[in-house]
Coordinates of C-alpha atoms in Angstrom, one line a residue:
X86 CA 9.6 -23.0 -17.1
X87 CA 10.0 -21.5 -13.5
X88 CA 6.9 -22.5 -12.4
X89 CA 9.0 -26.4 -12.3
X90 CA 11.8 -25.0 -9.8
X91 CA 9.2 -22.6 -7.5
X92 CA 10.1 -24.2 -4.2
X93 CA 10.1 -21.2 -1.9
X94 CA 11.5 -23.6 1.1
X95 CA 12.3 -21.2 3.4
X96 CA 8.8 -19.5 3.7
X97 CA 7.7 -18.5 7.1
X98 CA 4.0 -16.7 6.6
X99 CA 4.0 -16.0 10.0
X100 CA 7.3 -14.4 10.3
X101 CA 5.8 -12.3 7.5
X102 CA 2.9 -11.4 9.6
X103 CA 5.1 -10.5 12.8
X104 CA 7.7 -8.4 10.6
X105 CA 4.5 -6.3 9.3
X106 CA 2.8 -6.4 12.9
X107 CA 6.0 -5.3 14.2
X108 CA 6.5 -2.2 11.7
X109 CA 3.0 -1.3 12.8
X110 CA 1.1 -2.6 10.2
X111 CA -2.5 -2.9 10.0
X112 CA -3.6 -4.9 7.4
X113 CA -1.5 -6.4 4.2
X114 CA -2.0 -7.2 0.7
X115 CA -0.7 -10.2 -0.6
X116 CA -0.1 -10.6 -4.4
X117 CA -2.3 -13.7 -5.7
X118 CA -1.5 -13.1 -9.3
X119 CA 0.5 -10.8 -11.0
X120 CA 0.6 -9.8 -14.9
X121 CA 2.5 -12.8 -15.6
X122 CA 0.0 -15.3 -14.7
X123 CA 1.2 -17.5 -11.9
X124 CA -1.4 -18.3 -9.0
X125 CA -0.3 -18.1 -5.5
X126 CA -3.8 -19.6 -4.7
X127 CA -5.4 -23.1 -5.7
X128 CA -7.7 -22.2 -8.7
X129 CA -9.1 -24.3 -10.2
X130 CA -9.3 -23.0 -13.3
X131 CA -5.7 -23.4 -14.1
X132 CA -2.6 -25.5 -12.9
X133 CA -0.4 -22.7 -13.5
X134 CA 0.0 -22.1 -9.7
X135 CA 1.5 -23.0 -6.5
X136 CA -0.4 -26.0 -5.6
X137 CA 0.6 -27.8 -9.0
X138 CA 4.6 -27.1 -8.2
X139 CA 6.8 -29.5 -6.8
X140 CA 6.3 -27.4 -3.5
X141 CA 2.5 -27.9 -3.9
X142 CA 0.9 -25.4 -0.9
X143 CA -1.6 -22.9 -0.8
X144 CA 0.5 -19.5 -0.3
X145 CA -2.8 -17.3 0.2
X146 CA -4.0 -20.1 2.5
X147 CA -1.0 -19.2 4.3
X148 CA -1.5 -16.0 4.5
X149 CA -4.4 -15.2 5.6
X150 CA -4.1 -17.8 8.3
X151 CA -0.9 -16.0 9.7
X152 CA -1.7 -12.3 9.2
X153 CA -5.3 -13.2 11.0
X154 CA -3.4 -14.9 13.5
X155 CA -1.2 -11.6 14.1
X156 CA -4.5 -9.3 14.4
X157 CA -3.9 -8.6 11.0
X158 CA -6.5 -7.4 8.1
X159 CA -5.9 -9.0 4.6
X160 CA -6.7 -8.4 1.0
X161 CA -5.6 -9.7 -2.1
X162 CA -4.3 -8.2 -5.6
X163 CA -5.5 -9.4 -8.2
X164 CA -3.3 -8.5 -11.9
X165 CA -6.4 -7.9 -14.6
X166 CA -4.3 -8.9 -17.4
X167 CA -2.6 -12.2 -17.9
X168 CA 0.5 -12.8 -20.4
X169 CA 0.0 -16.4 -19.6
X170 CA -3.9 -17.2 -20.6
X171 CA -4.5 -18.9 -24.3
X172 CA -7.2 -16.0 -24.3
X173 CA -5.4 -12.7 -23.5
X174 CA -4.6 -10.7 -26.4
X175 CA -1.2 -11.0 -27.4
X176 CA -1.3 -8.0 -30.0
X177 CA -1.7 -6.1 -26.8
X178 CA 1.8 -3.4 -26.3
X179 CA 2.7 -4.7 -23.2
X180 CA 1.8 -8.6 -24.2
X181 CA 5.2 -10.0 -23.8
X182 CA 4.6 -12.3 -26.6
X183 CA 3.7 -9.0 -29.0
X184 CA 5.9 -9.6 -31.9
X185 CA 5.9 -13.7 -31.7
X186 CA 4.4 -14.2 -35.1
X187 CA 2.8 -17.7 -33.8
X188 CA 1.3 -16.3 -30.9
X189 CA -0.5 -13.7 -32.8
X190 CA -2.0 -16.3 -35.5
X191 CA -3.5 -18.4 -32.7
X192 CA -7.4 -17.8 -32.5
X193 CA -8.2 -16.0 -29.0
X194 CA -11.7 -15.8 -27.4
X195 CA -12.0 -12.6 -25.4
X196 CA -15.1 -13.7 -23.9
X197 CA -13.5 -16.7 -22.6
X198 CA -10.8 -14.8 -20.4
X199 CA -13.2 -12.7 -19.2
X200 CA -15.1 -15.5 -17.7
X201 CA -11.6 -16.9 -16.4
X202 CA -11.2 -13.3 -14.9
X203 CA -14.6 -13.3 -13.3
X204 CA -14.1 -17.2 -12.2
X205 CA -10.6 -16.7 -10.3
X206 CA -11.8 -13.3 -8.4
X207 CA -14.8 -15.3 -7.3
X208 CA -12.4 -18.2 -6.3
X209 CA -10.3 -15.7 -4.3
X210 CA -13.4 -13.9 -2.3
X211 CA -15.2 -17.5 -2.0
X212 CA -12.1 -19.9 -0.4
X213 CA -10.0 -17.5 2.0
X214 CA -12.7 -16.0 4.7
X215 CA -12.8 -12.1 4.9
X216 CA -11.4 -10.2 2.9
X217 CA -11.2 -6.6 3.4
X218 CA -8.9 -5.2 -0.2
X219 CA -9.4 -6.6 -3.4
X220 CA -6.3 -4.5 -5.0
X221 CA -7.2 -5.2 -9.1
X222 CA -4.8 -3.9 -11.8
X223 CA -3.9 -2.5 -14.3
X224 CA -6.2 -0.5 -16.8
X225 CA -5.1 0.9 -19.7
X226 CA -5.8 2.5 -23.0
X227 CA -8.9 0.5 -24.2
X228 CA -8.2 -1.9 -21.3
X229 CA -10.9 -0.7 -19.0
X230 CA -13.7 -0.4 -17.3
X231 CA -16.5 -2.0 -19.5
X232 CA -14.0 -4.0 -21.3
X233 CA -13.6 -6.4 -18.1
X234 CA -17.3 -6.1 -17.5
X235 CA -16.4 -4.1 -14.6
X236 CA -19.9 -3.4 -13.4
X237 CA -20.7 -7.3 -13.4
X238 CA -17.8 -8.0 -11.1
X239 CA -18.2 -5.3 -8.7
X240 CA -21.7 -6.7 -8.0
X241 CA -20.0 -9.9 -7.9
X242 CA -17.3 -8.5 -5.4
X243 CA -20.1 -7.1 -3.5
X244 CA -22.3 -9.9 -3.1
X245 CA -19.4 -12.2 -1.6
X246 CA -17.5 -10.0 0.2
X247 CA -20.1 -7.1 1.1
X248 CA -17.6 -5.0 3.8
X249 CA -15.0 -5.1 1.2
X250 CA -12.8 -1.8 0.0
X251 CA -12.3 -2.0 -3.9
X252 CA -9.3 -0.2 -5.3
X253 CA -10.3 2.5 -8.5
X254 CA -8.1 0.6 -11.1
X255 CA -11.0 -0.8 -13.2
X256 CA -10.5 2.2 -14.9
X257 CA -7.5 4.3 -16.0
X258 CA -6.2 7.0 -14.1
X259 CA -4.5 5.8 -11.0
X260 CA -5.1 8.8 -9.0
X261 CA -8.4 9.8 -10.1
X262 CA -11.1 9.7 -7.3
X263 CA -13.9 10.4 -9.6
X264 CA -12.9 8.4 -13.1
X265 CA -13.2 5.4 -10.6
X266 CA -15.7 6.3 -7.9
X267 CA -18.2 4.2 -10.4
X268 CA -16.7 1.2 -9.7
X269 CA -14.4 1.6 -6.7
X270 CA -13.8 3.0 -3.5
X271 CA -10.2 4.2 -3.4
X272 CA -7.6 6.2 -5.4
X273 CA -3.9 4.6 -5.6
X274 CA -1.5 7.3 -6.7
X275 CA 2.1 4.8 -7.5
X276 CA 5.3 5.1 -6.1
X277 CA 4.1 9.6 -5.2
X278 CA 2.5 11.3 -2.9
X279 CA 0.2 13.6 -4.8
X280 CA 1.4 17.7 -3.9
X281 CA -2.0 17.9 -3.2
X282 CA -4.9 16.2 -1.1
X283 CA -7.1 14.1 -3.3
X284 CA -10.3 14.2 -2.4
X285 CA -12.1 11.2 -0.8
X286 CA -10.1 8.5 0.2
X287 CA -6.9 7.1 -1.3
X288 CA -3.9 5.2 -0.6
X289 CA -0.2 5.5 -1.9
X290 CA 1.5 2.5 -2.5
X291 CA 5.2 2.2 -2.6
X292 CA 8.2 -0.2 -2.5
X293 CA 11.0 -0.5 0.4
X294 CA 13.5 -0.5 -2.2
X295 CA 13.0 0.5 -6.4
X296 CA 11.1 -2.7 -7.5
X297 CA 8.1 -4.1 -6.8
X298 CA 9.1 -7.8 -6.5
X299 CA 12.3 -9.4 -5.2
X300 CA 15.7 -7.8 -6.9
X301 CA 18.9 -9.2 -6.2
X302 CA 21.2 -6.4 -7.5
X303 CA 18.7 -3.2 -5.8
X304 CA 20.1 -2.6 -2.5
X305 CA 18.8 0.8 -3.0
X306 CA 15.9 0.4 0.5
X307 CA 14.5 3.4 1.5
X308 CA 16.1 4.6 5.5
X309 CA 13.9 4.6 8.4
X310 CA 13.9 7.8 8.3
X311 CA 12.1 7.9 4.6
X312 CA 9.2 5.6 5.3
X313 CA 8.4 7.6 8.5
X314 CA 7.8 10.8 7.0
X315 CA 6.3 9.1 3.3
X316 CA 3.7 7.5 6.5
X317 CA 3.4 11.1 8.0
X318 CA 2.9 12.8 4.5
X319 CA 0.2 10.8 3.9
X320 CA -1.7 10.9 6.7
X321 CA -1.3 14.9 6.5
X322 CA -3.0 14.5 3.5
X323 CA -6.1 12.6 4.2
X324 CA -4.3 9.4 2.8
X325 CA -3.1 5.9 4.1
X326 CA 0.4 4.5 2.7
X327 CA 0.7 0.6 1.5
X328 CA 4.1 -0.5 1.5
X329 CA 5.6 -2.6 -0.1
X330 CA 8.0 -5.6 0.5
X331 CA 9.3 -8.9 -1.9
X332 CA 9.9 -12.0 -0.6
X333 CA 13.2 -13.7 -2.3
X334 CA 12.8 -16.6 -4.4
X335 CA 13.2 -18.7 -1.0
X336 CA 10.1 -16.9 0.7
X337 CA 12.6 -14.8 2.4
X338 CA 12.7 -11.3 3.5
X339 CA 16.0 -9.8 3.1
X340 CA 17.6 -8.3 6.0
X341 CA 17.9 -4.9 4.8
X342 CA 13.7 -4.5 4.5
X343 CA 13.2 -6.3 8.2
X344 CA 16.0 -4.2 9.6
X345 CA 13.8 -1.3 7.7
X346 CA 10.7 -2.1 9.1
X347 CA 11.5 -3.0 12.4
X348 CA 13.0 1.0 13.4
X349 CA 9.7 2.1 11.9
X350 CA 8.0 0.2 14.1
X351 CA 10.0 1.3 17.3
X352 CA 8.8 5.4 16.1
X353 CA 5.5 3.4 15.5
X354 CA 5.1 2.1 19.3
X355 CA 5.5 5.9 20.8
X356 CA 3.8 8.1 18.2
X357 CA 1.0 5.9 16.4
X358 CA -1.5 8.1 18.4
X359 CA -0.4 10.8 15.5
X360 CA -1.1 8.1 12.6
X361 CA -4.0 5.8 13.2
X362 CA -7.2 7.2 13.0
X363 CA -5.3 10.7 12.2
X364 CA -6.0 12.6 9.2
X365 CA -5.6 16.0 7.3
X366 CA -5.5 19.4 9.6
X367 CA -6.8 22.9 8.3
X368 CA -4.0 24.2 8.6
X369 CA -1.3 25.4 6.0
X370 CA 1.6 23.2 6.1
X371 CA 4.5 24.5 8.5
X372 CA 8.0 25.0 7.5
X373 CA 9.6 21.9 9.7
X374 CA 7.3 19.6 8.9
X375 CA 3.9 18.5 8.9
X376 CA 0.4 18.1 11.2
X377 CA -2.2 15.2 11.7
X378 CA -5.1 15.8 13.3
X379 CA -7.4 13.5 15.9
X380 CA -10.6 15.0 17.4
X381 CA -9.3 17.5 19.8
X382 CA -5.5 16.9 19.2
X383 CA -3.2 18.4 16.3
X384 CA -0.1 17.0 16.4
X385 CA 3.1 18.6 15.2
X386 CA 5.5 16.7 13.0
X387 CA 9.0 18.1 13.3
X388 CA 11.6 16.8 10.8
X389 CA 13.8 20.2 11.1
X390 CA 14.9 21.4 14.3
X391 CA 14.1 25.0 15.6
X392 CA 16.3 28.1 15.4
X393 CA 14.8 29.0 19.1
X394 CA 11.3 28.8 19.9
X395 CA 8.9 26.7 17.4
X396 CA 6.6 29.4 15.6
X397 CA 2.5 27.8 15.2
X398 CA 1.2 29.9 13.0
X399 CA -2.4 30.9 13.6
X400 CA -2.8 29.0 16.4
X401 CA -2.6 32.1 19.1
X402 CA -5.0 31.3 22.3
X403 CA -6.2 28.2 21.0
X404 CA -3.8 25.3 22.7
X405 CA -4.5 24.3 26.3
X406 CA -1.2 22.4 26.4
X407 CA 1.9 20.9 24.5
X408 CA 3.4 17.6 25.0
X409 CA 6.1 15.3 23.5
X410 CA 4.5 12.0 22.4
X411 CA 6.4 9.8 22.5
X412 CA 7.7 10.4 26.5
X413 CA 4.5 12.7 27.6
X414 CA 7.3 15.3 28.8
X415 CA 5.6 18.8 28.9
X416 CA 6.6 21.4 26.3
X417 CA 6.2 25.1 27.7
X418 CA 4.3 27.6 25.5
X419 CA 5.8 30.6 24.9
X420 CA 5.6 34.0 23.5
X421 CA 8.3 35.5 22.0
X422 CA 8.9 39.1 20.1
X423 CA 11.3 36.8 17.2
X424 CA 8.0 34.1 17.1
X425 CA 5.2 35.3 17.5
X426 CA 3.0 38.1 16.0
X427 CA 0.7 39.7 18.2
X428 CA -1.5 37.2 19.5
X429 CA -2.0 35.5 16.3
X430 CA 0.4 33.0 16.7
X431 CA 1.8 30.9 19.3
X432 CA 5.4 29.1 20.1
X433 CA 6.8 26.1 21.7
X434 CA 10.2 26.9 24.0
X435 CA 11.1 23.4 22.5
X436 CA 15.0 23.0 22.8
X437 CA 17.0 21.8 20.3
X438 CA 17.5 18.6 22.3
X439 CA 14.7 17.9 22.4
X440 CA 14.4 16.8 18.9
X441 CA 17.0 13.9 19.1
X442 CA 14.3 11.4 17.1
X443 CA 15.9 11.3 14.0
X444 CA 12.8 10.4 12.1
X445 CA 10.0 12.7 13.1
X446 CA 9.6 14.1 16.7
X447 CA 5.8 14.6 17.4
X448 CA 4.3 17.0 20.0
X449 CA 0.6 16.7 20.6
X450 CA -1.3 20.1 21.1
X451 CA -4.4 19.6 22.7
X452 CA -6.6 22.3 21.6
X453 CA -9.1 24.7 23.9
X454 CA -10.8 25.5 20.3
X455 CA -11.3 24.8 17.2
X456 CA -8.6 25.4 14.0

């Protein structure tokens, strides 16, 4: 019944694009269709989507246009199961229809929604240009894999799309490199950072606030502060970080999530040197903080402020030189009895004042050998 008043008539896809631009964004991920059904693209194998509401547009049309427009990268998620299709089993636990004794009599044709499955990600990867994330979910229990003829519509994927990164949820086991290296190229570990690096590539994906989509009542966002170091965490650990953000009912970003993004993107304009193209150091992780790593340069991520001089452990004789990022301002190496161990270690005579970034204050060591 929703799908009659879906007018979202304040929707600006470009001021989407900026806000994520802004925050330092590289690429986004818009929602097509969720679990519930509802297209936010013209298929045309249903009418239970934008284009047939009284609003009538193309929202991934939209999108893409803007985001490209930006410099952006876009990709799509895609929702595997469907409470709304004729076809989809509604005996399934999570089917919201479960116990609806009419809607379990009616005859269902599995093969049928498979098709409908296959049919719409074709539609998506066909109709919209590049695409560089096709973002599927969910598996689960028998839900998986070979069940969606998942081997079929990775060749599919492939064929249209062939530059394309596929996410590893074709299969169960969100964080599992390996379980879906068969049919995908990413891990996505939900709403945690694993304690651990996973190995090969993944992404954590996470909201601004506690729900995925649009919540009135949670006005529980994540600070600046939060996002910054979630951002820094991954990176320390070979990983990239989706976030996410839901547009009101109006197509609206609330405040509270622009205000959110735009301070990360003010860290983002004078320390993305430590974050794109960054990744995983060989290093234990420090006390204060964390490292990234970029060809010659380590950088030092300081969330806690030094009780005197900043002990680098194991890194003794092997920096030529210590600045602040984010002004270039020289940090002084030191050596210090209370610091530093021999010539095992090193120290930074970094005052306290120094750290007045609130988020994460990053010194880039550029290295005279390797750690």
């Amino acid at each position: 019944k929703y799908a009659l008043e879906f007018n979202p008539d304040r929707l600006d896809a470009r001021a989407w694009a900026r806000a994520a631009k802004g925050a330092g964004m590289r690429y986004a991920v818009l929602t097509v269709k969720h679990h519930e059904g509802f297209c936010l693209f013209d298929s045309k194998l249903t009418d239970y989507k934008s284009t047939a509401t009284p609003w009538g547009r193309d929202l991934a049309r939209e999108f893409v246009d803007a985001f490209r427009a930006e410099g952006l990268k876009v990709g799509f998620y895609y929702s595997l199961i469907d409470w709304a299709h004729p076809d989809y089993p509604a005996a399934d636990r999570l089917h919201p229809e479960r116990e609806d004794k009419a809607s379990l009599a009616r005859p269902r044709e599995w093969k049928r929604y498979v098709e409908y499955l296959h049919g719409q990600v074709k539609e998506i990867l066909s109709n919209y240009g590049e695409i560089s994330v096709l973002w599927l979910d969910f598996s689960y229990d028998d839900m998986s894999g070979e069940k969606w003829e998942a081997e079929r519509l990775v060749k599919t994927v492939r064929q249209l799309q062939p530059g394309i990164l596929i996410n590893n949820r074709l299969v169960t086991g969100h964080a599992d490199t390996a379980q879906g290296a068969r049919y995908g190229d990413f891990a996505t570990p939900e709403q945690v950072i694993p304690p651990e690096p996973i190995p090969g590539v993944w992404e954590a994906c996470m909201t601004v606030n506690d729900h995925w989509g649009y919540n009135r009542d949670d006005l529980n966002f994540k600070t600046p502060t939060q996002i910054v170091r979630l951002l820094v965490q991954c990176v320390a650990k070979g990983g990239n970080y989706l976030l996410n953000v839901g547009p009101n009912i109006r197509g609206e970003i609330q405040p509270e999530a622009l205000d959110l993004l735009a301070s990360v993107g003010r860290w983002m304009a004078l320390n993305s040197g430590s974050i794109y193209g960054a990744g995983a150091a060989e290093l234990p992780k420090p006390e204060w903080g964390y490292y990234t790593k970029k060809g010659g340069t380590l950088y030092a991520h300081l969330f806690e402020p030094p009780a005197g001089p900043l002990a680098l452990l194991g890194l003794g004789g092997k920096i030529a030189s210590a600045r602040l990022l984010r002004d270039g301002a020289e940090v002084s190496l030191k050596k210090d009895w209370n610091a530093v161990k021999g010539d095992q270690h090193a120290a930074l005579a970094l005052p306290n004042a120094r750290l007045a970034d609130p988020m994460d204050t990053v010194v880039a060591l550029t290295l005279s050998s390797a750690v």
